[in-house]
Amino acid sequence: MSDATRSERPLRLAVIGIGKIARDQHLPAIAANPRFTLVAAVSRHATVDGLPNYHDIDDLLAADHALDAVSICTPPVGRASIAMAAIDAGLHVMLEKPPAATLSEIARIDTHASAAGRTLFTTWHSREAAGVAAARSWLADRKVLRMTIDWREDIRRWHPGQDWILDAGGFGVFDPGINALSIATRILPGAWTVDAADLHVPGGRMSPLVADLTMACGDIPVTAGFDFLRQGPQQWDIVVETDAGLLKLREGGSVLEIDGVVTRGADAEYPGLYAAFERLVRSGTSDVDVTPLRLVADAFLLARRHEMPAFSW
């Protein structure tokens, strides 16, 4: 157990990967949490004002900031080596979703963290959306008949110019789609499988812009449609039919509707993640759930691939 864990002083943290998600979500959540002190930032292409900034993790570790932990927000390809270096330096590690580029990578990181006695936290921010916990509780006492997922957004609006998302290992439409899978597997625990998948990949790219999945949780049928080219109103909905009525999680899980009764909660996804990370570090435990990533991997394994017109920004 570290000195920080024993004394419960604020955890000294560095953020690695200063892109849109780090600026929009991680940095504000850290600034609002007195249990963390943001000590440094690492990025190849960006800096954070008021902090020491480093090009890579080797430069960060050489600076000897007496860190306790790192939060890794880089694209998934290449993330494993960063996490391993952090663990080797005795640091606790928090991973932005998806936790790694492959299942074997995250298994290796998990084994390494466990052997070193360091906390590893594979985060799924959408599970912290306001309606998710209540949806899980309501469904626990009911017979679920089927689930439908519609996750449709505009890549040009949310990820402008981020070509890595459409490269090999970039996940394509599953970059947002895995958020839906993280919610679905949270509110409906059980043995999940992918039965069929259709992936639509633009010419000259490696990852899909559109995907349709047929899945099951035990004997419960689940269908999912993911679209990265949605113009107009964006859609992040999960609908669950039960023997006792209809449950809808809308707007990415922030709005819960049960038989027409709507409850809307405040956005607290990333503050919730950092609160959870702090608890894990203090207790000397880890939280490593790869279920959403496994479903995406299965979809790629089973997929019927369809070429669609070339994509440009």
Coordinates of C-alpha atoms in Angstrom, one line a residue:
M1 CA 0.0 0.0 0.0
S2 CA 1.4 3.4 -1.0
D3 CA 2.1 6.3 1.4
A4 CA -0.8 8.1 -0.4
T5 CA -3.1 5.2 0.4
R6 CA -2.1 5.2 4.1
S7 CA -2.3 8.9 4.6
E8 CA -5.1 9.6 2.2
R9 CA -3.5 12.8 1.0
P10 CA -4.6 13.7 -2.5
L11 CA -3.3 11.3 -5.2
R12 CA -0.7 12.8 -7.4
L13 CA -1.8 12.2 -11.0
A14 CA -0.6 12.7 -14.6
V15 CA -2.8 12.6 -17.6
I16 CA -1.3 10.9 -20.7
G17 CA -2.9 11.8 -24.0
I18 CA -4.2 15.3 -24.3
G19 CA -6.9 15.1 -26.9
K20 CA -10.6 16.1 -27.1
I21 CA -11.8 13.6 -24.5
A22 CA -9.1 14.7 -22.0
R23 CA -9.8 18.4 -22.4
D24 CA -13.6 18.0 -22.4
Q25 CA -14.0 15.4 -19.6
H26 CA -10.9 14.3 -17.7
L27 CA -9.3 17.6 -16.9
P28 CA -12.5 19.2 -15.6
A29 CA -13.3 16.1 -13.5
I30 CA -9.8 16.1 -12.0
A31 CA -9.9 19.8 -11.2
A32 CA -13.3 19.3 -9.4
N33 CA -12.0 16.5 -7.2
P34 CA -10.0 17.5 -4.2
R35 CA -8.8 13.9 -3.8
F36 CA -6.5 14.4 -6.8
T37 CA -3.7 16.8 -7.6
L38 CA -2.9 17.0 -11.3
V39 CA 0.9 17.1 -11.5
A40 CA 1.8 16.8 -15.2
A41 CA 0.6 16.1 -18.7
V42 CA 2.0 14.0 -21.5
S43 CA 1.2 14.4 -25.2
R44 CA 3.0 14.3 -28.5
H45 CA 1.0 17.2 -29.9
A46 CA -0.5 19.2 -27.1
T47 CA 0.1 20.9 -23.8
V48 CA -1.9 21.9 -20.7
D49 CA -1.3 25.4 -19.5
G50 CA 0.1 25.7 -16.0
L51 CA 1.6 22.2 -15.9
P52 CA 4.9 20.5 -16.7
N53 CA 4.3 18.9 -20.1
Y54 CA 6.2 15.9 -21.5
H55 CA 6.5 14.2 -24.9
D56 CA 6.2 10.6 -23.7
I57 CA 6.0 8.5 -20.5
D58 CA 9.7 8.0 -20.4
D59 CA 10.2 11.8 -20.1
L60 CA 7.5 11.9 -17.5
L61 CA 9.0 9.2 -15.3
A62 CA 12.5 10.7 -15.6
A63 CA 11.2 13.9 -14.2
D64 CA 10.5 12.2 -10.9
H65 CA 7.2 13.9 -9.8
A66 CA 6.5 11.5 -7.0
L67 CA 3.4 10.4 -8.8
D68 CA 0.9 7.9 -7.5
A69 CA -1.1 7.3 -10.7
V70 CA -1.7 8.0 -14.4
S71 CA -4.8 8.3 -16.4
I72 CA -4.2 7.2 -20.0
C73 CA -6.3 8.8 -22.6
T74 CA -4.3 8.0 -25.8
P75 CA -5.8 6.1 -28.7
P76 CA -6.0 2.3 -27.9
V77 CA -3.2 1.3 -30.3
G78 CA 0.1 1.8 -28.4
R79 CA -1.6 2.2 -25.0
A80 CA -0.4 -1.2 -23.6
S81 CA 3.3 -0.2 -23.6
I82 CA 2.4 3.1 -21.8
A83 CA 0.4 1.2 -19.1
M84 CA 3.2 -1.4 -18.6
A85 CA 5.8 1.3 -18.2
A86 CA 3.6 3.1 -15.6
I87 CA 3.1 -0.1 -13.7
D88 CA 6.8 -0.9 -13.8
A89 CA 7.3 2.6 -12.2
G90 CA 5.0 1.6 -9.4
L91 CA 2.0 3.7 -10.5
H92 CA -1.7 2.9 -10.4
V93 CA -3.4 3.1 -13.9
M94 CA -6.7 4.3 -15.1
L95 CA -7.6 3.6 -18.8
E96 CA -10.0 5.5 -21.0
K97 CA -12.3 3.2 -23.0
P98 CA -11.7 1.0 -24.8
P99 CA -9.0 -0.2 -22.4
A100 CA -6.6 -1.5 -25.1
A101 CA -6.5 -2.4 -28.8
T102 CA -6.9 -6.1 -28.1
L103 CA -8.1 -8.5 -25.5
S104 CA -4.7 -10.1 -25.1
E105 CA -3.2 -6.7 -24.4
I106 CA -5.5 -5.9 -21.6
A107 CA -5.0 -9.4 -20.2
R108 CA -1.3 -8.8 -20.1
I109 CA -1.7 -5.4 -18.5
D110 CA -4.1 -6.9 -15.9
T111 CA -1.6 -9.7 -15.0
H112 CA 1.2 -7.2 -14.7
A113 CA -0.7 -4.9 -12.5
S114 CA -1.8 -7.7 -10.3
A115 CA 1.7 -9.0 -9.9
A116 CA 3.0 -5.5 -9.0
G117 CA 0.2 -4.9 -6.5
R118 CA -1.0 -1.8 -8.5
T119 CA -4.6 -0.8 -9.1
L120 CA -5.9 -1.1 -12.7
F121 CA -9.2 0.5 -13.7
T122 CA -10.7 -0.2 -17.1
T123 CA -13.3 2.7 -17.3
W124 CA -16.6 2.7 -19.1
H125 CA -17.9 6.2 -18.6
S126 CA -21.4 5.6 -20.0
R127 CA -22.0 3.2 -17.1
E128 CA -21.9 6.3 -14.8
A129 CA -24.7 8.0 -16.8
A130 CA -27.5 9.1 -14.5
G131 CA -30.1 6.5 -15.5
V132 CA -28.0 3.4 -15.6
A133 CA -28.0 2.3 -12.0
A134 CA -31.8 2.8 -11.7
A135 CA -32.4 0.9 -14.9
R136 CA -30.3 -2.0 -13.7
S137 CA -32.2 -2.1 -10.4
W138 CA -35.6 -1.9 -12.1
L139 CA -34.8 -4.7 -14.6
A140 CA -33.4 -7.0 -11.8
D141 CA -37.0 -7.8 -10.7
R142 CA -38.5 -8.3 -14.1
K143 CA -38.4 -10.8 -17.0
V144 CA -36.7 -9.2 -19.9
L145 CA -38.1 -10.1 -23.3
R146 CA -35.8 -8.3 -25.7
M147 CA -33.4 -5.3 -26.0
T148 CA -32.9 -2.9 -28.9
I149 CA -29.9 -0.6 -29.2
D150 CA -29.7 2.4 -31.6
W151 CA -26.5 4.4 -31.4
R152 CA -26.2 6.8 -34.2
E153 CA -24.0 9.9 -34.3
D154 CA -22.0 12.1 -36.7
I155 CA -18.3 11.3 -36.8
R156 CA -17.6 14.7 -38.4
R157 CA -19.2 16.5 -35.4
W158 CA -17.7 14.5 -32.5
H159 CA -14.4 13.4 -34.0
P160 CA -13.4 15.9 -36.6
G161 CA -10.2 15.0 -38.5
Q162 CA -9.4 12.0 -36.2
D163 CA -8.3 9.6 -38.9
W164 CA -6.9 7.1 -36.3
I165 CA -10.5 6.1 -35.5
L166 CA -10.9 4.6 -39.0
D167 CA -7.4 3.0 -39.0
A168 CA -6.7 -0.6 -38.0
G169 CA -7.3 -0.8 -34.2
G170 CA -9.3 2.4 -34.2
F171 CA -12.6 0.7 -33.7
G172 CA -14.5 2.9 -36.2
V173 CA -18.2 3.1 -35.2
F174 CA -17.5 1.0 -32.2
D175 CA -15.6 3.9 -30.6
P176 CA -19.0 5.3 -29.6
G177 CA -20.8 2.0 -30.0
I178 CA -18.8 0.3 -27.2
N179 CA -20.4 2.9 -24.9
A180 CA -23.8 1.3 -25.7
L181 CA -22.4 -2.2 -25.1
S182 CA -21.0 -1.1 -21.8
I183 CA -24.4 0.1 -20.6
A184 CA -26.2 -2.9 -22.0
T185 CA -23.9 -5.4 -20.2
R186 CA -24.3 -3.4 -17.0
I187 CA -28.1 -3.2 -16.9
L188 CA -28.5 -6.8 -18.2
P189 CA -25.9 -9.0 -16.5
G190 CA -25.4 -12.5 -17.9
A191 CA -23.7 -14.5 -20.6
W192 CA -23.5 -12.3 -23.6
T193 CA -22.8 -13.6 -27.1
V194 CA -22.6 -12.1 -30.6
D195 CA -24.5 -14.3 -33.1
A196 CA -24.0 -12.2 -36.3
A197 CA -22.5 -9.0 -37.5
D198 CA -22.5 -6.8 -40.6
L199 CA -19.8 -4.2 -40.9
H200 CA -19.8 -1.5 -43.5
V201 CA -16.3 -0.2 -44.2
P202 CA -15.6 2.7 -46.5
G203 CA -13.2 2.2 -49.3
G204 CA -9.6 2.9 -48.3
R205 CA -10.3 2.6 -44.6
M206 CA -9.8 -0.2 -42.1
S207 CA -12.7 0.2 -39.6
P208 CA -16.4 0.4 -40.1
L209 CA -18.6 3.4 -40.2
V210 CA -21.9 1.4 -39.9
A211 CA -22.5 -1.9 -38.0
D212 CA -25.5 -4.1 -37.2
L213 CA -25.2 -6.8 -34.6
T214 CA -27.4 -9.7 -33.5
M215 CA -26.6 -10.7 -30.0
A216 CA -28.1 -12.5 -27.0
C217 CA -27.8 -12.3 -23.2
G218 CA -28.6 -15.8 -22.3
D219 CA -31.9 -16.5 -24.1
I220 CA -32.8 -12.8 -24.4
P221 CA -32.5 -11.5 -28.0
V222 CA -30.6 -8.2 -28.5
T223 CA -30.2 -6.2 -31.7
A224 CA -28.0 -3.3 -32.2
G225 CA -27.5 -0.7 -34.9
F226 CA -24.5 1.6 -34.9
D227 CA -24.1 4.5 -37.4
F228 CA -21.3 7.0 -37.5
L229 CA -22.8 9.0 -40.4
R230 CA -26.0 10.2 -38.7
Q231 CA -26.9 13.8 -39.6
G232 CA -29.5 15.8 -37.9
P233 CA -30.7 14.6 -34.5
Q234 CA -28.2 12.3 -32.8
Q235 CA -29.5 9.1 -31.2
W236 CA -28.1 7.1 -28.2
D237 CA -31.0 4.9 -27.1
I238 CA -31.5 1.5 -25.5
V239 CA -35.0 0.0 -25.3
V240 CA -35.8 -3.0 -23.1
E241 CA -39.1 -4.8 -23.3
T242 CA -40.2 -6.7 -20.2
D243 CA -43.2 -8.6 -18.9
A244 CA -43.9 -5.5 -16.7
G245 CA -43.5 -2.7 -19.2
L246 CA -41.1 -0.8 -21.4
L247 CA -37.8 0.7 -20.2
K248 CA -35.9 3.3 -22.3
L249 CA -32.5 4.7 -21.7
R250 CA -32.1 7.8 -24.0
E251 CA -29.4 10.4 -24.6
G252 CA -26.6 8.0 -23.7
G253 CA -28.2 6.9 -20.5
S254 CA -28.8 10.3 -19.0
V255 CA -32.6 10.0 -19.5
L256 CA -34.5 7.1 -18.1
E257 CA -38.1 6.4 -19.2
I258 CA -40.3 3.6 -17.7
D259 CA -43.8 3.3 -19.1
G260 CA -43.8 6.9 -20.1
V261 CA -42.5 8.3 -16.8
V262 CA -39.3 10.3 -17.5
T263 CA -36.4 10.9 -15.1
R264 CA -33.5 13.1 -16.2
G265 CA -30.2 13.2 -14.3
A266 CA -27.2 15.5 -14.3
D267 CA -24.1 14.6 -16.3
A268 CA -21.6 13.1 -13.8
E269 CA -19.9 10.4 -15.8
Y270 CA -16.3 11.4 -15.4
P271 CA -16.6 12.7 -11.9
G272 CA -18.0 9.3 -11.1
L273 CA -15.1 7.5 -12.7
Y274 CA -12.5 9.5 -10.8
A275 CA -14.3 9.0 -7.5
A276 CA -14.3 5.2 -8.3
F277 CA -10.6 5.3 -9.2
E278 CA -9.7 7.0 -5.9
R279 CA -11.7 4.3 -3.9
L280 CA -9.9 1.5 -5.8
V281 CA -6.5 2.9 -5.1
R282 CA -7.2 3.5 -1.4
S283 CA -8.5 0.0 -1.0
G284 CA -5.7 -1.6 -3.1
T285 CA -8.1 -3.2 -5.5
S286 CA -8.7 -3.2 -9.3
D287 CA -11.8 -3.2 -11.6
V288 CA -11.1 -4.8 -14.9
D289 CA -14.2 -5.6 -17.0
V290 CA -13.6 -6.5 -20.7
T291 CA -17.1 -7.6 -21.6
P292 CA -17.8 -4.7 -24.0
L293 CA -14.5 -5.1 -25.7
R294 CA -15.0 -8.9 -26.0
L295 CA -18.3 -8.3 -27.8
V296 CA -16.6 -5.9 -30.3
A297 CA -13.9 -8.4 -30.9
D298 CA -16.4 -11.1 -31.5
A299 CA -18.2 -8.8 -34.0
F300 CA -15.0 -8.4 -36.0
L301 CA -14.4 -12.1 -36.0
L302 CA -17.9 -13.0 -37.2
A303 CA -18.5 -10.1 -39.5
R304 CA -19.8 -10.1 -43.0
R305 CA -17.9 -7.1 -44.4
H306 CA -19.5 -4.8 -46.9
E307 CA -17.6 -2.0 -48.8
M308 CA -19.3 1.4 -48.8
P309 CA -18.3 4.6 -50.6
A310 CA -15.0 6.3 -49.6
F311 CA -15.2 8.6 -46.6
S312 CA -13.6 12.1 -46.4
W313 CA -13.9 14.8 -43.8

